[in-house]
Amino acid sequence: MDMSQTDAPIEPVDAAHESAVSTRNISKNYGEVEALRDLSLEFPRGQLTSLLGPSGCGKTTLLKIIAGLLEPTSGEVEVNGKTVTGPGPDRAFVFQDFALLPWASVIRNVAFGLEMRGVPKAEREDRAAHYIKEVGLGGFENAYPHELSGGMRQRVGLARALSVDSQVLLMDEPFSAVDEQTRRKFQEDLLNLVRNENKTFIFVTHSIEEAVYVSDQIAILLPRPSRVSEIIRPTGFRHKDADNIRRDPEYLDIVDQIWASLRTYVE
Amino acid sequence: MTLFGYRLPGMSSLILWGLLWEIVGQTGLTFFVPPLSEVIATLVEVIQTAAFQKALYETAYAFIAGVFFAIVIGIPVGILMGRTRLLDELLLPWVNVFLSAPLTALVPVLMVLFGFGMKAIIITTTLFAIWIIILNARAGVKQINRSLVEMAHSFGASPWDAFTKIYFWAALPEILGGVRIGIIRAVKGVIIGQLLISIVGFGALFELYSANFLMGHFWAVLIVLFALAFTISEFLAYLERRVSYYADKR
Amino acid sequence: MVSRSLLLKILSALILFGAWEIAGRIPVSLAFPTFLESMSALFRMMGDGTLWVAYAETLQPLVVGVAISAFLGIGIGLWVGLSKTFDWLFSPIFIVMQAAPLAALIPLLVLAYGIGLTSKVLVVCIMAMPVIVLNTSSAVRNTPNSMKEMARSYLASDLDVILKVIIPAASPVIFAGLRLGVSAGFIGAILAELKITPTGVGDIITFSRSIADYPSMYAAIFSIILLAVLFLNLLEAIESTLFKGNQRGYVSD
């Protein structure tokens, strides 16, 4: 069993240019409450890193700081070597509650990011239509969000994030609001996406199985104040196909190991 | 809003507006707006006059009587509508009509039917308040969780027990919400009634003041009225919050 | 079973108008005409044109007042909803106005602006505006945060966020506020005609009362209530087709 790297302490992964995103000594206070303290993490290019932890551990806060939606109290975020000062074209966000515009059709929702970037209407609708097909929603271009199921709505959110062709995809518990079967399908699709698109994924989840299943690297965050307790890199089963991962002994071991270290933090 | 790091309380801007009023009044820009200080001095005078106290008494009487009838009739009708489908279907269209209808138009009818007096004003007040009370009591009963009703039956509650121990309490947040809005409407109703039947209460007082161009008196009475109405509405909102803590948790 | 609710509506109308007819025939009061008498008075006034002339006059302050209230009210509401400073400055005024019996201002308005159209328009405005402002500002404030964050994360400018997210998200509640404003405006318009000077429908009501022509008086009142209710129902129907599905599409359902 290859667990050699799972106990590695917090350290930069290989050389610096390998990191697409790095956070340096991020702290975030809300008045008296310390949400994040001195948090440093590297996110390797072309890979999927999960932020995993119990609720209230600040994983969404960290993701929104990386997105530029929140400002850290101290510390800084670098994306491709440039310091983040706000939202930028190099990052795209997938929201937990989808954040679709209910008055806009699927194609307008998907094209929203392109619209904000000033892409002409005809071109952005072409590109949006392409990604709508890509996520398997072909034929629903003119449907409205309330006519879609939860899973389909999140596919719209995913198509919107893909259509702007950002290097970094930030996903905030994207599958938590869809049913179990749909979630499994999403997880499989996500694996293919990581494999085929040369993008960096940062993925917030509270599901241990989900994190182990989809991640190249898992950062476990512990609460009050949030800090990275360990980084796990499941490597042994990454080459296996989607169906066999859940039966792999390493997969099961890592799930158990993470549960063992998190269970004390569950009330 | 925060100023120099200090959070200003919600209604504090009214002080600023009061100041503006004083300045506009002092410049003598318009005869209709005397300085606030003068109005307040008049206010102290006015509330001691017999005419004002009589008007206040008459208004309070009409208001309380009107609200009383609206509540006593409205809540049971609403609960019955919530529980009986046929009654609901027969009455609901009319409740909705009267909820949005300009009831002011009915005041002349009340005047010819019930005379130019208290009775017509009380009925006007009731008419302004009752429809929303009915509608909310109905909505409150309609939303009662089915399993709560089944729980009561499974523990052998009699219909009366179920009514007093389950329905009323489960619908209470909505009922109180309706009563609050109803009372705010009643305040407007009682004043509209008095304005149109202008021989009693503040309606008569306003006639007197405007006939004699007593601007200070006019504003003083307006301040008293608005402050009273606002206090009533805030107090009811406070009561509602106290009771509806369990509204989200049913 | 489509017809059950329609059937019951007709039945319920029959019961009410039947009760009116019977009460008028007893009669419960000399000033209480029967339903049929009132309706024939209504058709007579419609036939000889009295009613149309009256409504042309009554609707003037209503339309002008509601238009001004909508324009100013939505403007102020957006401003108050977007800026904390203006929220602090203006919200208390409209909250007090909403709770207060503003009708009491009418005698003062008459002293200041006379008994003409200006006063009547102002009466409609003070009745209609607070609810429009308060609805607009609370709708703006309650725009789902994740929608605003979404827009910002996809590089929307502040103006984009306002025009493409906040205003569309708020428009159902703003429209509902307009509907409530129109409803209050009707109250104001009738109040103005009954209190300030009898014109239009208010004149028919006042005049026929003074000559004890009760069927005409009841007919006029019936017609204005009918008009208000029909118009408000029309607005409600427009509202629900215009914003169909707008309230849905969130994760919670």
mmCIF file of C-alpha atoms in Angstrom, chain B:
data_model
loop_
_atom_site.group_PDB
_atom_site.id
_atom_site.type_symbol
_atom_site.label_atom_id
_atom_site.label_comp_id
_atom_site.label_asym_id
_atom_site.label_seq_id
_atom_site.Cartn_x
_atom_site.Cartn_y
_atom_site.Cartn_z
ATOM 1 C CA MET B 1 -25.043 53.549 9.708
ATOM 2 C CA THR B 2 -21.720 54.072 11.474
ATOM 3 C CA LEU B 3 -20.116 57.434 12.136
ATOM 4 C CA PHE B 4 -16.519 57.590 13.380
ATOM 5 C CA GLY B 5 -16.767 53.927 14.280
ATOM 6 C CA TYR B 6 -19.869 54.456 16.397
ATOM 7 C CA ARG B 7 -23.050 52.718 15.269
ATOM 8 C CA LEU B 8 -25.924 55.156 15.091
ATOM 9 C CA PRO B 9 -29.237 53.784 16.348
ATOM 10 C CA GLY B 10 -31.952 53.092 13.767
ATOM 11 C CA MET B 11 -34.334 55.983 14.179
ATOM 12 C CA SER B 12 -31.732 58.590 15.177
ATOM 13 C CA SER B 13 -31.934 60.378 11.835
ATOM 14 C CA LEU B 14 -35.306 61.719 12.944
ATOM 15 C CA ILE B 15 -33.369 64.093 15.214
ATOM 16 C CA LEU B 16 -31.629 65.442 12.125
ATOM 17 C CA TRP B 17 -34.956 65.908 10.356
ATOM 18 C CA GLY B 18 -36.317 67.639 13.473
ATOM 19 C CA LEU B 19 -33.362 70.013 13.329
ATOM 20 C CA LEU B 20 -34.024 70.709 9.652
ATOM 21 C CA TRP B 21 -37.655 71.401 10.502
ATOM 22 C CA GLU B 22 -36.567 73.884 13.199
ATOM 23 C CA ILE B 23 -34.248 75.684 10.746
ATOM 24 C CA VAL B 24 -36.864 75.877 8.001
ATOM 25 C CA GLY B 25 -39.360 77.124 10.564
ATOM 26 C CA GLN B 26 -36.977 79.769 11.951
ATOM 27 C CA THR B 27 -36.272 81.205 8.510
ATOM 28 C CA GLY B 28 -39.989 81.817 8.175
ATOM 29 C CA LEU B 29 -39.902 80.332 4.671
ATOM 30 C CA THR B 30 -43.556 79.377 4.784
ATOM 31 C CA PHE B 31 -46.450 80.178 7.027
ATOM 32 C CA PHE B 32 -47.425 76.492 7.081
ATOM 33 C CA VAL B 33 -44.290 75.302 8.840
ATOM 34 C CA PRO B 34 -43.712 76.967 12.198
ATOM 35 C CA PRO B 35 -40.455 76.068 14.003
ATOM 36 C CA LEU B 36 -40.457 72.694 15.746
ATOM 37 C CA SER B 37 -39.709 74.305 19.112
ATOM 38 C CA GLU B 38 -42.842 76.421 18.767
ATOM 39 C CA VAL B 39 -44.882 73.356 17.786
ATOM 40 C CA ILE B 40 -43.630 71.466 20.824
ATOM 41 C CA ALA B 41 -44.456 74.376 23.115
ATOM 42 C CA THR B 42 -47.956 74.397 21.577
ATOM 43 C CA LEU B 43 -48.125 70.638 22.002
ATOM 44 C CA VAL B 44 -47.634 70.929 25.756
ATOM 45 C CA GLU B 45 -50.381 73.535 25.822
ATOM 46 C CA VAL B 46 -52.738 71.666 23.539
ATOM 47 C CA ILE B 47 -52.718 68.354 25.350
ATOM 48 C CA GLN B 48 -54.003 70.091 28.448
ATOM 49 C CA THR B 49 -57.030 71.543 26.699
ATOM 50 C CA ALA B 50 -60.399 69.935 27.186
ATOM 51 C CA ALA B 51 -61.016 69.910 23.422
ATOM 52 C CA PHE B 52 -57.932 67.792 22.792
ATOM 53 C CA GLN B 53 -58.664 65.372 25.611
ATOM 54 C CA LYS B 54 -62.217 64.963 24.390
ATOM 55 C CA ALA B 55 -60.995 64.270 20.863
ATOM 56 C CA LEU B 56 -58.436 61.787 22.135
ATOM 57 C CA TYR B 57 -61.033 60.061 24.278
ATOM 58 C CA GLU B 58 -63.521 59.809 21.423
ATOM 59 C CA THR B 59 -60.886 58.532 19.032
ATOM 60 C CA ALA B 60 -59.577 55.979 21.513
ATOM 61 C CA TYR B 61 -63.108 54.833 22.194
ATOM 62 C CA ALA B 62 -63.979 54.383 18.512
ATOM 63 C CA PHE B 63 -60.622 52.776 17.823
ATOM 64 C CA ILE B 64 -60.800 50.271 20.680
ATOM 65 C CA ALA B 65 -64.408 49.382 19.949
ATOM 66 C CA GLY B 66 -63.664 48.977 16.228
ATOM 67 C CA VAL B 67 -60.617 46.808 16.843
ATOM 68 C CA PHE B 68 -62.519 44.779 19.426
ATOM 69 C CA PHE B 69 -65.253 43.872 16.934
ATOM 70 C CA ALA B 70 -62.713 43.188 14.196
ATOM 71 C CA ILE B 71 -60.826 40.743 16.405
ATOM 72 C CA VAL B 72 -63.836 39.080 18.006
ATOM 73 C CA ILE B 73 -65.534 38.523 14.646
ATOM 74 C CA GLY B 74 -62.442 38.169 12.474
ATOM 75 C CA ILE B 75 -60.497 35.431 14.264
ATOM 76 C CA PRO B 76 -63.354 32.892 14.589
ATOM 77 C CA VAL B 77 -64.472 33.523 10.995
ATOM 78 C CA GLY B 78 -60.905 33.044 9.807
ATOM 79 C CA ILE B 79 -60.445 29.823 11.777
ATOM 80 C CA LEU B 80 -63.770 28.481 10.490
ATOM 81 C CA MET B 81 -62.764 29.316 6.923
ATOM 82 C CA GLY B 82 -59.499 27.511 7.438
ATOM 83 C CA ARG B 83 -61.316 24.401 8.619
ATOM 84 C CA THR B 84 -64.399 24.291 6.389
ATOM 85 C CA ARG B 85 -63.790 24.076 2.677
ATOM 86 C CA LEU B 86 -67.273 25.116 1.539
ATOM 87 C CA LEU B 87 -67.349 28.179 3.795
ATOM 88 C CA ASP B 88 -63.867 29.041 2.645
ATOM 89 C CA GLU B 89 -64.808 28.903 -1.012
ATOM 90 C CA LEU B 90 -67.949 30.967 -0.446
ATOM 91 C CA LEU B 91 -66.314 33.702 1.638
ATOM 92 C CA LEU B 92 -62.745 33.943 0.375
ATOM 93 C CA PRO B 93 -63.521 35.895 -2.828
ATOM 94 C CA TRP B 94 -65.339 38.554 -0.815
ATOM 95 C CA VAL B 95 -62.655 38.773 1.848
ATOM 96 C CA ASN B 96 -60.118 39.356 -0.915
ATOM 97 C CA VAL B 97 -62.347 41.955 -2.570
ATOM 98 C CA PHE B 98 -62.800 43.944 0.629
ATOM 99 C CA LEU B 99 -59.141 43.589 1.549
ATOM 100 C CA SER B 100 -58.066 45.577 -1.494
ATOM 101 C CA ALA B 101 -61.203 47.654 -2.103
ATOM 102 C CA PRO B 102 -61.059 51.388 -1.378
ATOM 103 C CA LEU B 103 -63.222 51.194 1.747
ATOM 104 C CA THR B 104 -63.263 54.971 1.995
ATOM 105 C CA ALA B 105 -66.027 54.852 -0.592
ATOM 106 C CA LEU B 106 -68.244 52.974 1.868
ATOM 107 C CA VAL B 107 -68.077 55.670 4.531
ATOM 108 C CA PRO B 108 -70.906 57.757 2.946
ATOM 109 C CA VAL B 109 -73.114 54.647 3.035
ATOM 110 C CA LEU B 110 -72.307 54.102 6.704
ATOM 111 C CA MET B 111 -73.116 57.763 7.311
ATOM 112 C CA VAL B 112 -76.585 57.523 5.832
ATOM 113 C CA LEU B 113 -77.284 54.166 7.463
ATOM 114 C CA PHE B 114 -75.915 54.759 10.948
ATOM 115 C CA GLY B 115 -75.919 58.517 11.295
ATOM 116 C CA PHE B 116 -73.164 61.083 11.577
ATOM 117 C CA GLY B 117 -71.640 59.770 14.740
ATOM 118 C CA MET B 118 -69.726 57.265 16.749
ATOM 119 C CA LYS B 119 -71.488 54.229 15.326
ATOM 120 C CA ALA B 120 -70.417 54.961 11.740
ATOM 121 C CA ILE B 121 -66.817 55.616 12.830
ATOM 122 C CA ILE B 122 -66.636 52.391 14.809
ATOM 123 C CA ILE B 123 -67.940 50.403 11.843
ATOM 124 C CA THR B 124 -65.457 52.136 9.512
ATOM 125 C CA THR B 125 -62.639 51.139 11.868
ATOM 126 C CA THR B 126 -63.860 47.556 12.001
ATOM 127 C CA LEU B 127 -64.141 47.422 8.201
ATOM 128 C CA PHE B 128 -60.565 48.605 7.787
ATOM 129 C CA ALA B 129 -59.175 46.048 10.230
ATOM 130 C CA ILE B 130 -61.244 42.907 9.884
ATOM 131 C CA TRP B 131 -60.332 41.497 6.462
ATOM 132 C CA ILE B 132 -56.632 41.005 7.057
ATOM 133 C CA ILE B 133 -57.392 39.473 10.468
ATOM 134 C CA ILE B 134 -59.724 36.939 8.831
ATOM 135 C CA LEU B 135 -57.238 36.171 6.091
ATOM 136 C CA ASN B 136 -54.319 35.632 8.458
ATOM 137 C CA ALA B 137 -56.280 33.480 10.914
ATOM 138 C CA ARG B 138 -57.357 31.377 7.932
ATOM 139 C CA ALA B 139 -53.779 31.085 6.668
ATOM 140 C CA GLY B 140 -52.581 30.209 10.172
ATOM 141 C CA VAL B 141 -55.044 27.337 10.472
ATOM 142 C CA LYS B 142 -54.334 26.150 6.928
ATOM 143 C CA GLN B 143 -50.608 25.805 7.521
ATOM 144 C CA ILE B 144 -50.930 23.735 10.712
ATOM 145 C CA ASN B 145 -48.728 20.720 10.373
ATOM 146 C CA ARG B 146 -50.834 17.635 9.674
ATOM 147 C CA SER B 147 -48.740 15.463 11.931
ATOM 148 C CA LEU B 148 -49.496 17.824 14.818
ATOM 149 C CA VAL B 149 -53.215 17.248 14.292
ATOM 150 C CA GLU B 150 -52.684 13.508 13.967
ATOM 151 C CA MET B 151 -50.564 13.532 17.120
ATOM 152 C CA ALA B 152 -53.457 15.142 19.009
ATOM 153 C CA HIS B 153 -55.898 12.530 17.681
ATOM 154 C CA SER B 154 -53.579 9.648 18.467
ATOM 155 C CA PHE B 155 -53.339 10.802 22.072
ATOM 156 C CA GLY B 156 -57.128 10.921 22.211
ATOM 157 C CA ALA B 157 -57.704 14.676 22.315
ATOM 158 C CA SER B 158 -61.347 15.746 22.097
ATOM 159 C CA PRO B 159 -62.272 18.240 19.348
ATOM 160 C CA TRP B 160 -62.449 21.023 21.942
ATOM 161 C CA ASP B 161 -59.053 20.043 23.355
ATOM 162 C CA ALA B 162 -57.623 19.909 19.858
ATOM 163 C CA PHE B 163 -59.025 23.362 19.182
ATOM 164 C CA THR B 164 -57.848 25.101 22.337
ATOM 165 C CA LYS B 165 -54.593 23.222 22.792
ATOM 166 C CA ILE B 166 -53.460 22.741 19.195
ATOM 167 C CA TYR B 167 -55.180 24.852 16.526
ATOM 168 C CA PHE B 168 -55.191 28.144 18.356
ATOM 169 C CA TRP B 169 -51.582 27.946 19.483
ATOM 170 C CA ALA B 170 -50.267 26.554 16.242
ATOM 171 C CA ALA B 171 -51.940 29.370 14.327
ATOM 172 C CA LEU B 172 -51.091 32.058 16.889
ATOM 173 C CA PRO B 173 -48.097 33.633 15.105
ATOM 174 C CA GLU B 174 -50.179 34.178 11.951
ATOM 175 C CA ILE B 175 -53.195 35.343 13.952
ATOM 176 C CA LEU B 176 -51.105 37.906 15.799
ATOM 177 C CA GLY B 177 -49.505 39.020 12.555
ATOM 178 C CA GLY B 178 -52.985 39.659 11.181
ATOM 179 C CA VAL B 179 -54.059 41.495 14.321
ATOM 180 C CA ARG B 180 -50.988 43.725 14.112
ATOM 181 C CA ILE B 181 -51.621 44.725 10.484
ATOM 182 C CA GLY B 182 -55.332 45.012 11.240
ATOM 183 C CA ILE B 183 -54.685 47.432 14.100
ATOM 184 C CA ILE B 184 -52.394 49.595 11.947
ATOM 185 C CA ARG B 185 -55.160 49.724 9.343
ATOM 186 C CA ALA B 186 -57.660 50.531 12.088
ATOM 187 C CA VAL B 187 -55.631 53.590 13.091
ATOM 188 C CA LYS B 188 -55.934 54.843 9.517
ATOM 189 C CA GLY B 189 -59.598 53.852 9.395
ATOM 190 C CA VAL B 190 -60.542 55.724 12.553
ATOM 191 C CA ILE B 191 -58.868 58.923 11.278
ATOM 192 C CA ILE B 192 -60.416 58.616 7.796
ATOM 193 C CA GLY B 193 -63.805 58.042 9.405
ATOM 194 C CA GLN B 194 -63.391 61.129 11.587
ATOM 195 C CA LEU B 195 -62.223 63.263 8.689
ATOM 196 C CA LEU B 196 -65.275 62.411 6.623
ATOM 197 C CA ILE B 197 -67.720 62.560 9.525
ATOM 198 C CA SER B 198 -66.041 65.685 10.784
ATOM 199 C CA ILE B 199 -68.065 66.494 13.829
ATOM 200 C CA VAL B 200 -66.374 64.214 16.347
ATOM 201 C CA GLY B 201 -62.856 63.558 17.631
ATOM 202 C CA PHE B 202 -59.828 64.781 15.755
ATOM 203 C CA GLY B 203 -61.889 65.399 12.640
ATOM 204 C CA ALA B 204 -63.692 68.206 14.500
ATOM 205 C CA LEU B 205 -60.436 69.451 16.015
ATOM 206 C CA PHE B 206 -58.825 69.691 12.567
ATOM 207 C CA GLU B 207 -61.794 71.641 11.240
ATOM 208 C CA LEU B 208 -61.446 74.063 14.124
ATOM 209 C CA TYR B 209 -57.686 74.533 13.675
ATOM 210 C CA SER B 210 -57.735 74.931 9.920
ATOM 211 C CA ALA B 211 -60.669 77.358 10.051
ATOM 212 C CA ASN B 212 -58.586 79.528 12.400
ATOM 213 C CA PHE B 213 -55.221 78.932 10.681
ATOM 214 C CA LEU B 214 -53.684 77.541 13.874
ATOM 215 C CA MET B 215 -50.675 75.882 12.224
ATOM 216 C CA GLY B 216 -48.815 75.212 15.471
ATOM 217 C CA HIS B 217 -51.852 73.474 16.929
ATOM 218 C CA PHE B 218 -52.292 71.466 13.778
ATOM 219 C CA TRP B 219 -48.750 70.147 13.726
ATOM 220 C CA ALA B 220 -48.822 69.488 17.458
ATOM 221 C CA VAL B 221 -51.857 67.245 17.076
ATOM 222 C CA LEU B 222 -50.302 65.554 14.031
ATOM 223 C CA ILE B 223 -47.141 64.789 16.017
ATOM 224 C CA VAL B 224 -49.166 63.292 18.842
ATOM 225 C CA LEU B 225 -51.198 61.191 16.389
ATOM 226 C CA PHE B 226 -48.190 59.956 14.401
ATOM 227 C CA ALA B 227 -46.208 59.183 17.545
ATOM 228 C CA LEU B 228 -49.139 57.251 18.994
ATOM 229 C CA ALA B 229 -49.642 55.293 15.767
ATOM 230 C CA PHE B 230 -45.943 54.507 15.497
ATOM 231 C CA THR B 231 -45.721 53.431 19.141
ATOM 232 C CA ILE B 232 -48.722 51.134 18.736
ATOM 233 C CA SER B 233 -47.266 49.546 15.616
ATOM 234 C CA GLU B 234 -43.790 49.058 17.143
ATOM 235 C CA PHE B 235 -45.258 47.667 20.363
ATOM 236 C CA LEU B 236 -47.317 45.130 18.398
ATOM 237 C CA ALA B 237 -44.299 44.158 16.308
ATOM 238 C CA TYR B 238 -42.408 43.589 19.561
ATOM 239 C CA LEU B 239 -45.218 41.414 20.935
ATOM 240 C CA GLU B 240 -45.336 39.455 17.701
ATOM 241 C CA ARG B 241 -41.605 38.746 17.842
ATOM 242 C CA ARG B 242 -42.005 37.539 21.427
ATOM 243 C CA VAL B 243 -44.652 35.030 20.419
ATOM 244 C CA SER B 244 -43.528 33.967 16.972
ATOM 245 C CA TYR B 245 -40.164 32.609 18.101
ATOM 246 C CA TYR B 246 -41.560 29.182 17.394
ATOM 247 C CA ALA B 247 -43.104 30.087 14.060
ATOM 248 C CA ASP B 248 -40.067 28.896 12.114
ATOM 249 C CA LYS B 249 -39.639 25.788 14.167
ATOM 250 C CA ARG B 250 -42.976 24.112 13.660
#
